[in-house]
Amino acid sequence: MVDLESEVPPLPPRYRFRDLLLGDQGWQNDDRVQVEFYMNENTFKERLKLFFIKNQRSSLRIRLFNFSLKLLSCLLYIIRVLLDDPTQGHGCKELNRGCSSQNYTPAKIDWSPIIWVNRSLPLWGLQVSVALISLFETMLLGYLSYKGNLWEQVLRIPFLLEIINAVPFIITIFWPALRNIFIPVFLNCWLAKHALENMINDLHRAIQRTQSAMFNQVLILISTLLCLIFTCICGIQHLERAGNKLTLFDSLYFCIVTFSTVGFGDVTPKIWPSKLLVVIMICVALVVLPIQFEQLAYLWMERQKSGGNYSRHRAQTEKHVVLCVSSLKIDLLMDFLNEFYAHPRLQDYYVVILCPTEMDAQVRRVLQIPMWSQRVIYLQGSALKDQDLLRAKMDDAEACFILSSRCEVDRPAADHQTILRAWAVKDFAPKCPLYVQILKPENKFHIKFADHVVCEEEFKYAMLALNCICPATSTLITLLVHTSRGQEGQQSPEQWQKMYGRYSGNEVYHINLEDSTFFAEYEGKSFTYASFHAHKKFGVCLIGVRREDNKNILLNPGPRYIMSSTDICFYINITKEENSAFKKQEQHRKNNESKSYYHGPSRLPLHSVIASMGTVAIDLQDTGCRSSSGPTLTLPSEGSKDGRRSSIAPVLEVADSSSLQTCDLLSDQSEDETTPSDDDISTGLEYAKGYPPYSPYIGSSPTFCHLLHEKVPFCCLRLDKGCQHNYYEDAKAYGFKNKLIIVAAETAGNGLYNFIVPLRAYYRPKKELNPIVLLLDNPPDMHFLDAICWFPMVYYMVGSIDNLDDLLRCGVTFAANMVVVDKESTMSAEEDYMADAKTIVNVQTLFRLFSSLSIITELTHPANMRFMQFRAKDCYSLALSKLEKKEREKGSNLAFMFRLPFAAGRVFSISMLDTLLYQSFVKDYMISITRLLLGLDTTPGSGFLCSMKITEDDLWIRTYARLYQKLCSSTGDIPIGIYRTESQKLTTSESQISISVEEWEDTKDTKEQTNNRNNHRNSTSSDQSDHPLLRRKSMQWARRLSRKVPKHSGKTAEKISQQRMSLYKRSERQELAELVKNRMKHLGLSTAGYDEMNDHQNNVSYILINPSPDTRLELNDVVYLIRPDPLAYVPNTATSRKNSFCNTVGQDAREETQL
């Protein structure tokens, strides 16, 4: 063992431990060489260059020292001038003994005062020291910056000035007789200017800040002007030593008067050298200064285009938000500004716009208006550059709004730009709240870190889907997310416009329960009780709550939810409670007013909401008997139960099992699906409820839906082509029980998935599910088919709405709704507003061919809604156009709301939902509430939006308040609005003319059919002689047309023109109907389902959001409801439901509430 150890030599200490770790066995033959890098920088010259030039901080110190030396030399020159006396000797004793006796005469100049000066020895010593240091520094910097061209270094102006000012002082060291010779030291001011410019450049580099070209140019201009004046002052003063012997102040006065072009003439140069210097300085000023001013003006114009900077001081003392967009359009800008500044607490905020493109002319004109010029700052720059984010002071911003460019053809590329902007802002300012708008839902998971995200396609398709089952949902949501005072349409003579405009001012607000006057008294009571009584007393609609310890908002959590003092209540009202004043009026009733059919307190409020500048006064009526002049409800007696419905049960403070049952007004939505009907058994269709097994994109909220037990083969999803599983080739062959919902889109994007999910949600009764047909221009992808193949009755067909045959094959003749989605390929047009041209014309064609079809259209620009269902000679449409213009002139944000297609929910623009993102800055809950209403998110215990229709059997309820109580006491539903449809009735004169025209046509047809004469009359008079009725009608028309009174002639001509147009339309419709029927016959389709004469052109539909409790219900009103989650309460058996329902109906009349 000892021998073995002796054979192994010991490792050197340097490598022993390292080689044991690395396993190095060849240490004896180690030939490694240590290499040192950057040896060229270790030379003496490179070290000096690093210190004097390359290093930013040391270079800044050197330039600052150089600048100080030049200023010191100028200061020493001024001191020398002040100490020098021109009347004494001029220091030329050694060279010229007789020069002191020379005097100045106009014909001859004494040059000795100009060549020689009096310079004290200490002053000379200081000037020589400064000159030595300056010359040494100049030579050293010239050596370090030498690049091979010596003449380039020598002939530089700063180097020449340095030689002129420094070398003479060095010569005086070796030749003392020249110590008093004049040296133009004042020229060092130009070297100081040069050093100052270099110092500013090094300063910006040292502190890592973007150099301001505007600041540098202003600095150069000021320094140039000062140098010119200082040079002129010193030069005139010195030359006039041989003339007027001016002081420095006199010379300053002369220069200021001369350069300002005033020219008093009291101080003037006397000798020609002084005059020549003045001429030279004026010429230099005329050349140099205009160049400087031109550069300054150019930079100013460029700064105006780029927007300049938002100062750090303003960012720290003021509040501002940043708006990042790809391209700024005037519509987008005005929508943002109007919505953002509509809130009172945002009036002191500034808006900084960061846009990479140059400001266009329209935006420039708007931002020059004093209203916006003081609050909006435009910066041209990119959000991907830290310098531009620093200019916008993003780290100090209250919020950053990042909007996508929806007009781009390549929408994924637009989303990618938005994602990069969001990442850049988050990296630069992590604490800045982000409000991001994105187009495609599949890109949403990239920006999950953002505080608020609005996905355009998600909201668009969800609203289109709900429009098919809850009419005008898009209009309802649009009105809720727009800020309005409800003053639109109040000057209109139309009653529906006044009501529609007044109730459009309702918005969603929030307040803590314990701080609220509206809801504080309902602590410990059920949600439905609080909602009903708050509406009855204050006219506010409580729609949801949120627990203090929970971030999820619950819409209508149901009667089992007990209100807590820490709850945050969400309600719909004209204004928020903080801006409301409450007045309680004690009304003294007369004795005869108590004589009503029901002797008891009437709790129907006749509240009045007086909207003023941010304040609403609500009159709280007492609970006394109602006035006999108002509407009353006669309660049915016990003996007349067979002839009348039972009255309304009270809303319980704390719900029990009997308060959760349905009534005759509504069908049971939570039907028992375990027992399929006979129709389902015969057709073999059985649906299951569950979550879709496949989602087309990441980030979609899971929704409980109606699903098939097994997915449908892809071949069976094709509507117009048969396969081995079925042989159907058109929609009629399938024999659907419910009408179709057709969606016409360009491509099957992932957002289209959100159209299907709300229509197949678990709370929709399976008997009411409508078949969905996707009419696509391009075939869908396989992953999209894999996502929709689990849903029942979902089909697709490749075709276009341009093709009549494709429309007929997909079942347009018996469709309930036709949804037309704006095509992405047409969104980019030379003229922005022409992006909707193809969609508008296609929808107009559908409207003319299928007048009874309910068409729902999505447009890019809201201004194009006026072209939907366009009638050029319709007087009512023209009147609405004038009303829209008046509302726009008044500054309304909802000027387009009175357009009939928008009011009826048949058209909307997704850009109108941009205000949802803007409102979320003040109301951070608006996006969550909107997603819950549209069914994009599902929270356990939260309700959903649905609707019910008022039939003749439901008119006994009479008022909205009684409907509110009926719903709250029976099903727990919360009504939030009414969708009302009214018929436009013709006036008497118009109806008379219409009858006359129709009688004339019928009489003419009858006579022509019964007339068997061979000769045909060609003249009108002979025809009228055989038909006295026609002659009488024609004479009546002639008299009406020949009236010269301007008041009536125009109206009569207009009415007759309308009647002629109606006859023309009738013949045109017949022609179009024949065209459609011929194509249906050619395709082998039955024409039985096509009704060409069914037209709803005379109907007016509109929405009343949160109407007053005394609003009368009308036939065919559609009531918007927020229904509780059916899974929150599951009854045991159907029998118990029926028994409990009977007990609820048969309650004692004393417990009932009369409204």
Short mmCIF file of N, CA, C and O in Angstrom, two decimals, residues 197-295:
data_model
loop_
_atom_site.label_atom_id
_atom_site.label_comp_id
_atom_site.label_asym_id
_atom_site.label_seq_id
_atom_site.Cartn_x
_atom_site.Cartn_y
_atom_site.Cartn_z
N GLU A 197 -22.78 73.29 -26.44
CA GLU A 197 -23.51 72.32 -27.26
C GLU A 197 -23.01 70.91 -27.00
O GLU A 197 -23.82 69.97 -26.83
N ASN A 198 -21.70 70.73 -26.96
CA ASN A 198 -21.16 69.39 -26.67
C ASN A 198 -21.51 68.94 -25.26
O ASN A 198 -21.76 67.75 -25.03
N MET A 199 -21.54 69.88 -24.35
CA MET A 199 -21.87 69.52 -22.98
C MET A 199 -23.32 69.06 -22.87
O MET A 199 -23.62 68.09 -22.14
N ILE A 200 -24.23 69.72 -23.57
CA ILE A 200 -25.65 69.29 -23.54
C ILE A 200 -25.79 67.90 -24.14
O ILE A 200 -26.56 67.06 -23.62
N ASN A 201 -25.06 67.62 -25.20
CA ASN A 201 -25.13 66.28 -25.79
C ASN A 201 -24.64 65.22 -24.82
O ASN A 201 -25.26 64.16 -24.66
N ASP A 202 -23.50 65.49 -24.17
CA ASP A 202 -23.00 64.53 -23.18
C ASP A 202 -23.92 64.41 -21.99
O ASP A 202 -24.05 63.34 -21.39
N LEU A 203 -24.59 65.51 -21.64
CA LEU A 203 -25.52 65.45 -20.51
C LEU A 203 -26.68 64.51 -20.80
O LEU A 203 -27.06 63.71 -19.96
N HIS A 204 -27.22 64.60 -22.01
CA HIS A 204 -28.33 63.71 -22.37
C HIS A 204 -27.87 62.26 -22.43
O HIS A 204 -28.59 61.35 -22.03
N ARG A 205 -26.67 62.02 -22.89
CA ARG A 205 -26.16 60.65 -22.93
C ARG A 205 -25.92 60.11 -21.53
O ARG A 205 -26.15 58.94 -21.25
N ALA A 206 -25.43 60.97 -20.65
CA ALA A 206 -25.06 60.51 -19.31
C ALA A 206 -26.28 60.14 -18.49
O ALA A 206 -26.24 59.17 -17.73
N ILE A 207 -27.35 60.89 -18.64
CA ILE A 207 -28.53 60.60 -17.82
C ILE A 207 -29.54 59.72 -18.55
O ILE A 207 -30.64 59.52 -18.07
N GLN A 208 -29.14 59.18 -19.71
CA GLN A 208 -29.97 58.24 -20.45
C GLN A 208 -31.35 58.80 -20.73
O GLN A 208 -32.37 58.14 -20.54
N ARG A 209 -31.40 60.02 -21.21
CA ARG A 209 -32.67 60.65 -21.56
C ARG A 209 -32.66 61.00 -23.04
O ARG A 209 -31.63 61.31 -23.62
N THR A 210 -33.82 60.97 -23.63
CA THR A 210 -33.92 61.30 -25.04
C THR A 210 -33.63 62.79 -25.25
O THR A 210 -34.21 63.64 -24.59
N GLN A 211 -32.75 63.07 -26.18
CA GLN A 211 -32.37 64.45 -26.44
C GLN A 211 -33.52 65.16 -27.14
O GLN A 211 -34.09 64.66 -28.09
N SER A 212 -33.81 66.35 -26.65
CA SER A 212 -34.86 67.15 -27.24
C SER A 212 -34.25 68.04 -28.31
O SER A 212 -33.47 68.95 -28.01
N ALA A 213 -34.59 67.77 -29.57
CA ALA A 213 -34.07 68.60 -30.67
C ALA A 213 -34.58 70.02 -30.56
O ALA A 213 -33.87 70.98 -30.90
N MET A 214 -35.80 70.17 -30.07
CA MET A 214 -36.37 71.50 -29.92
C MET A 214 -35.58 72.30 -28.87
O MET A 214 -35.23 73.47 -29.09
N PHE A 215 -35.25 71.67 -27.79
CA PHE A 215 -34.49 72.35 -26.74
C PHE A 215 -33.10 72.72 -27.24
O PHE A 215 -32.62 73.84 -27.01
N ASN A 216 -32.46 71.80 -27.94
CA ASN A 216 -31.13 72.09 -28.47
C ASN A 216 -31.16 73.25 -29.47
O ASN A 216 -30.28 74.10 -29.47
N GLN A 217 -32.17 73.27 -30.33
CA GLN A 217 -32.22 74.32 -31.33
C GLN A 217 -32.48 75.69 -30.69
O GLN A 217 -31.91 76.70 -31.10
N VAL A 218 -33.34 75.71 -29.70
CA VAL A 218 -33.58 76.97 -28.98
C VAL A 218 -32.31 77.43 -28.28
O VAL A 218 -31.96 78.62 -28.27
N LEU A 219 -31.60 76.48 -27.69
CA LEU A 219 -30.34 76.80 -27.01
C LEU A 219 -29.32 77.35 -28.00
O LEU A 219 -28.61 78.34 -27.71
N ILE A 220 -29.21 76.73 -29.17
CA ILE A 220 -28.26 77.21 -30.18
C ILE A 220 -28.64 78.60 -30.65
O ILE A 220 -27.78 79.48 -30.83
N LEU A 221 -29.94 78.83 -30.86
CA LEU A 221 -30.37 80.14 -31.32
C LEU A 221 -30.05 81.23 -30.29
O LEU A 221 -29.51 82.30 -30.63
N ILE A 222 -30.35 80.97 -29.05
CA ILE A 222 -30.09 81.97 -28.00
C ILE A 222 -28.60 82.21 -27.84
O ILE A 222 -28.14 83.37 -27.74
N SER A 223 -27.83 81.13 -27.82
CA SER A 223 -26.38 81.30 -27.66
C SER A 223 -25.77 82.01 -28.86
O SER A 223 -24.83 82.83 -28.70
N THR A 224 -26.26 81.74 -30.06
CA THR A 224 -25.77 82.44 -31.26
C THR A 224 -26.07 83.92 -31.18
O THR A 224 -25.21 84.78 -31.48
N LEU A 225 -27.27 84.25 -30.78
CA LEU A 225 -27.65 85.66 -30.66
C LEU A 225 -26.80 86.37 -29.60
O LEU A 225 -26.32 87.50 -29.81
N LEU A 226 -26.57 85.73 -28.47
CA LEU A 226 -25.75 86.33 -27.42
C LEU A 226 -24.31 86.51 -27.88
O LEU A 226 -23.67 87.54 -27.57
N CYS A 227 -23.78 85.52 -28.59
CA CYS A 227 -22.41 85.64 -29.08
C CYS A 227 -22.27 86.77 -30.09
O CYS A 227 -21.27 87.51 -30.09
N LEU A 228 -23.26 86.92 -30.97
CA LEU A 228 -23.22 88.02 -31.92
C LEU A 228 -23.24 89.37 -31.21
O LEU A 228 -22.45 90.28 -31.53
N ILE A 229 -24.10 89.51 -30.25
CA ILE A 229 -24.19 90.78 -29.52
C ILE A 229 -22.92 91.04 -28.73
O ILE A 229 -22.37 92.17 -28.72
N PHE A 230 -22.41 90.00 -28.05
CA PHE A 230 -21.20 90.19 -27.23
C PHE A 230 -20.00 90.52 -28.12
O PHE A 230 -19.17 91.39 -27.78
N THR A 231 -19.89 89.87 -29.26
CA THR A 231 -18.79 90.16 -30.18
C THR A 231 -18.88 91.58 -30.71
O THR A 231 -17.88 92.31 -30.80
N CYS A 232 -20.09 92.00 -31.07
CA CYS A 232 -20.28 93.36 -31.57
C CYS A 232 -19.99 94.40 -30.49
O CYS A 232 -19.35 95.44 -30.75
N ILE A 233 -20.40 94.14 -29.27
CA ILE A 233 -20.16 95.09 -28.17
C ILE A 233 -18.67 95.27 -27.95
O ILE A 233 -18.15 96.41 -27.90
N CYS A 234 -17.97 94.13 -27.82
CA CYS A 234 -16.54 94.22 -27.53
C CYS A 234 -15.76 94.80 -28.71
O CYS A 234 -14.81 95.59 -28.53
N GLY A 235 -16.16 94.43 -29.92
CA GLY A 235 -15.45 94.95 -31.10
C GLY A 235 -15.66 96.44 -31.28
O GLY A 235 -14.69 97.19 -31.53
N ILE A 236 -16.87 96.95 -31.15
CA ILE A 236 -17.15 98.38 -31.29
C ILE A 236 -16.44 99.17 -30.19
O ILE A 236 -15.83 100.24 -30.43
N GLN A 237 -16.51 98.62 -28.98
CA GLN A 237 -15.88 99.35 -27.86
C GLN A 237 -14.37 99.47 -28.07
O GLN A 237 -13.79 100.53 -27.82
N HIS A 238 -13.76 98.39 -28.54
CA HIS A 238 -12.30 98.45 -28.70
C HIS A 238 -11.91 99.34 -29.87
O HIS A 238 -10.96 100.14 -29.75
N LEU A 239 -12.58 99.24 -30.99
CA LEU A 239 -12.23 100.06 -32.15
C LEU A 239 -12.48 101.54 -31.88
O LEU A 239 -11.75 102.42 -32.38
N GLU A 240 -13.51 101.84 -31.10
CA GLU A 240 -13.82 103.24 -30.80
C GLU A 240 -12.90 103.82 -29.74
O GLU A 240 -13.05 105.00 -29.35
N ARG A 241 -11.89 103.06 -29.28
CA ARG A 241 -10.85 103.63 -28.43
C ARG A 241 -10.07 104.71 -29.18
O ARG A 241 -9.55 105.65 -28.59
N ALA A 242 -10.06 104.54 -30.53
CA ALA A 242 -9.40 105.55 -31.37
C ALA A 242 -10.39 106.58 -31.89
O ALA A 242 -10.03 107.42 -32.72
N GLY A 243 -11.63 106.51 -31.44
CA GLY A 243 -12.65 107.44 -31.91
C GLY A 243 -13.35 108.11 -30.75
O GLY A 243 -12.80 108.98 -30.07
N ASN A 244 -14.64 107.66 -30.51
CA ASN A 244 -15.47 108.28 -29.46
C ASN A 244 -15.12 107.82 -28.06
O ASN A 244 -15.69 108.35 -27.10
N LYS A 245 -14.26 106.80 -27.96
CA LYS A 245 -13.89 106.25 -26.65
C LYS A 245 -15.14 105.84 -25.85
O LYS A 245 -15.40 106.32 -24.76
N LEU A 246 -15.91 104.91 -26.48
CA LEU A 246 -17.15 104.42 -25.87
C LEU A 246 -16.86 103.46 -24.73
O LEU A 246 -15.87 102.72 -24.76
N THR A 247 -17.73 103.49 -23.76
CA THR A 247 -17.67 102.49 -22.70
C THR A 247 -18.41 101.23 -23.14
O THR A 247 -19.07 101.19 -24.18
N LEU A 248 -18.31 100.20 -22.31
CA LEU A 248 -19.02 98.95 -22.62
C LEU A 248 -20.53 99.16 -22.62
O LEU A 248 -21.24 98.59 -23.45
N PHE A 249 -21.02 99.98 -21.71
CA PHE A 249 -22.46 100.21 -21.67
C PHE A 249 -22.93 100.98 -22.90
O PHE A 249 -23.99 100.67 -23.46
N ASP A 250 -22.13 101.98 -23.32
CA ASP A 250 -22.50 102.70 -24.53
C ASP A 250 -22.51 101.78 -25.75
O ASP A 250 -23.39 101.87 -26.62
N SER A 251 -21.53 100.91 -25.79
CA SER A 251 -21.47 99.96 -26.91
C SER A 251 -22.66 98.99 -26.86
O SER A 251 -23.23 98.64 -27.90
N LEU A 252 -23.04 98.57 -25.65
CA LEU A 252 -24.22 97.69 -25.52
C LEU A 252 -25.47 98.41 -25.99
O LEU A 252 -26.30 97.84 -26.71
N TYR A 253 -25.59 99.67 -25.59
CA TYR A 253 -26.75 100.46 -26.01
C TYR A 253 -26.80 100.59 -27.53
O TYR A 253 -27.85 100.43 -28.16
N PHE A 254 -25.65 100.87 -28.15
CA PHE A 254 -25.61 101.01 -29.60
C PHE A 254 -25.99 99.71 -30.30
O PHE A 254 -26.74 99.72 -31.29
N CYS A 255 -25.50 98.57 -29.81
CA CYS A 255 -25.80 97.28 -30.46
C CYS A 255 -27.28 96.92 -30.34
O CYS A 255 -27.89 96.44 -31.31
N ILE A 256 -27.86 97.15 -29.19
CA ILE A 256 -29.27 96.82 -29.00
C ILE A 256 -30.13 97.69 -29.91
O ILE A 256 -31.07 97.21 -30.58
N VAL A 257 -29.81 98.99 -29.97
CA VAL A 257 -30.59 99.89 -30.81
C VAL A 257 -30.43 99.53 -32.29
O VAL A 257 -31.39 99.54 -33.07
N THR A 258 -29.23 99.12 -32.66
CA THR A 258 -28.97 98.79 -34.07
C THR A 258 -29.63 97.48 -34.47
O THR A 258 -30.30 97.39 -35.50
N PHE A 259 -29.47 96.44 -33.64
CA PHE A 259 -30.01 95.12 -33.99
C PHE A 259 -31.53 95.08 -33.89
O PHE A 259 -32.18 94.26 -34.52
N SER A 260 -32.09 95.97 -33.09
CA SER A 260 -33.55 96.02 -33.01
C SER A 260 -34.16 96.90 -34.09
O SER A 260 -35.37 97.14 -34.08
N THR A 261 -33.31 97.46 -34.99
CA THR A 261 -33.73 98.30 -36.12
C THR A 261 -34.41 99.58 -35.67
O THR A 261 -35.21 100.15 -36.41
N VAL A 262 -34.13 100.01 -34.46
CA VAL A 262 -34.69 101.28 -34.00
C VAL A 262 -33.84 102.44 -34.51
O VAL A 262 -34.33 103.35 -35.19
N GLY A 263 -32.55 102.41 -34.21
CA GLY A 263 -31.61 103.36 -34.75
C GLY A 263 -31.86 104.81 -34.36
O GLY A 263 -32.20 105.65 -35.19
N PHE A 264 -31.66 105.16 -33.06
CA PHE A 264 -31.86 106.54 -32.61
C PHE A 264 -30.81 107.49 -33.21
O PHE A 264 -31.09 108.66 -33.49
N GLY A 265 -29.58 107.03 -33.37
CA GLY A 265 -28.54 107.87 -33.94
C GLY A 265 -27.77 108.70 -32.95
O GLY A 265 -26.89 109.48 -33.34
N ASP A 266 -28.08 108.62 -31.66
CA ASP A 266 -27.35 109.41 -30.67
C ASP A 266 -25.96 108.85 -30.41
O ASP A 266 -25.06 109.57 -29.99
N VAL A 267 -25.74 107.56 -30.62
CA VAL A 267 -24.43 106.93 -30.50
C VAL A 267 -24.12 106.27 -31.83
O VAL A 267 -24.85 105.37 -32.28
N THR A 268 -23.04 106.69 -32.46
CA THR A 268 -22.65 106.16 -33.77
C THR A 268 -21.15 105.98 -33.82
O THR A 268 -20.40 106.68 -33.13
N PRO A 269 -20.67 105.02 -34.61
CA PRO A 269 -19.21 104.87 -34.77
C PRO A 269 -18.64 106.03 -35.60
O PRO A 269 -19.26 106.52 -36.54
N LYS A 270 -17.40 106.42 -35.23
CA LYS A 270 -16.77 107.56 -35.87
C LYS A 270 -15.70 107.19 -36.89
O LYS A 270 -15.48 107.92 -37.85
N ILE A 271 -15.03 106.09 -36.69
CA ILE A 271 -13.94 105.72 -37.60
C ILE A 271 -14.41 104.57 -38.49
O ILE A 271 -15.33 103.82 -38.16
N TRP A 272 -13.74 104.46 -39.61
CA TRP A 272 -14.18 103.47 -40.58
C TRP A 272 -14.01 102.02 -40.12
O TRP A 272 -14.80 101.15 -40.52
N PRO A 273 -13.00 101.65 -39.31
CA PRO A 273 -12.96 100.24 -38.84
C PRO A 273 -14.20 99.86 -38.03
O PRO A 273 -14.71 98.75 -38.15
N SER A 274 -14.68 100.81 -37.22
CA SER A 274 -15.88 100.53 -36.43
C SER A 274 -17.09 100.37 -37.34
O SER A 274 -17.93 99.46 -37.16
N LYS A 275 -17.18 101.24 -38.33
CA LYS A 275 -18.30 101.14 -39.26
C LYS A 275 -18.24 99.84 -40.06
O LYS A 275 -19.26 99.19 -40.31
N LEU A 276 -17.03 99.45 -40.45
CA LEU A 276 -16.88 98.19 -41.18
C LEU A 276 -17.29 97.00 -40.32
O LEU A 276 -17.93 96.05 -40.80
N LEU A 277 -16.93 97.03 -39.04
CA LEU A 277 -17.32 95.94 -38.14
C LEU A 277 -18.84 95.87 -38.01
O LEU A 277 -19.41 94.77 -37.99
N VAL A 278 -19.48 97.02 -37.91
CA VAL A 278 -20.95 97.02 -37.81
C VAL A 278 -21.58 96.41 -39.06
O VAL A 278 -22.52 95.61 -38.99
N VAL A 279 -21.05 96.77 -40.23
CA VAL A 279 -21.57 96.21 -41.48
C VAL A 279 -21.38 94.69 -41.51
O VAL A 279 -22.28 93.94 -41.89
N ILE A 280 -20.18 94.26 -41.11
CA ILE A 280 -19.91 92.81 -41.11
C ILE A 280 -20.85 92.08 -40.14
O ILE A 280 -21.40 91.03 -40.47
N MET A 281 -21.03 92.61 -38.95
CA MET A 281 -21.89 91.95 -37.95
C MET A 281 -23.35 91.91 -38.41
O MET A 281 -24.06 90.91 -38.18
N ILE A 282 -23.80 92.98 -39.07
CA ILE A 282 -25.18 92.97 -39.57
C ILE A 282 -25.33 91.92 -40.66
O ILE A 282 -26.33 91.18 -40.71
N CYS A 283 -24.34 91.82 -41.55
CA CYS A 283 -24.41 90.80 -42.61
C CYS A 283 -24.39 89.39 -42.02
O CYS A 283 -25.13 88.50 -42.47
N VAL A 284 -23.53 89.19 -41.04
CA VAL A 284 -23.48 87.86 -40.39
C VAL A 284 -24.82 87.55 -39.72
O VAL A 284 -25.33 86.43 -39.80
N ALA A 285 -25.39 88.56 -39.06
CA ALA A 285 -26.68 88.33 -38.39
C ALA A 285 -27.79 88.03 -39.40
O ALA A 285 -28.66 87.17 -39.16
N LEU A 286 -27.75 88.73 -40.55
CA LEU A 286 -28.76 88.48 -41.58
C LEU A 286 -28.63 87.09 -42.21
O LEU A 286 -29.59 86.56 -42.77
N VAL A 287 -27.47 86.50 -42.14
CA VAL A 287 -27.26 85.16 -42.71
C VAL A 287 -27.48 84.08 -41.65
O VAL A 287 -28.17 83.08 -41.89
N VAL A 288 -26.91 84.27 -40.48
CA VAL A 288 -26.93 83.21 -39.45
C VAL A 288 -28.29 83.10 -38.78
O VAL A 288 -28.85 82.00 -38.64
N LEU A 289 -28.83 84.21 -38.36
CA LEU A 289 -30.08 84.15 -37.59
C LEU A 289 -31.25 83.59 -38.39
O LEU A 289 -32.04 82.78 -37.86
N PRO A 290 -31.47 83.98 -39.65
CA PRO A 290 -32.57 83.35 -40.39
C PRO A 290 -32.43 81.85 -40.52
O PRO A 290 -33.42 81.12 -40.49
N ILE A 291 -31.17 81.39 -40.68
CA ILE A 291 -30.98 79.93 -40.74
C ILE A 291 -31.40 79.28 -39.42
O ILE A 291 -32.06 78.23 -39.40
N GLN A 292 -31.03 79.90 -38.34
CA GLN A 292 -31.41 79.36 -37.04
C GLN A 292 -32.93 79.38 -36.84
O GLN A 292 -33.52 78.42 -36.36
N PHE A 293 -33.54 80.49 -37.24
CA PHE A 293 -34.99 80.58 -37.10
C PHE A 293 -35.71 79.57 -38.00
O PHE A 293 -36.74 79.01 -37.63
N GLU A 294 -35.17 79.34 -39.18
CA GLU A 294 -35.77 78.36 -40.09
C GLU A 294 -35.71 76.96 -39.49
O GLU A 294 -36.69 76.21 -39.52
N GLN A 295 -34.58 76.61 -38.95
CA GLN A 295 -34.47 75.30 -38.31
C GLN A 295 -35.39 75.18 -37.10
O GLN A 295 -36.00 74.13 -36.86
#
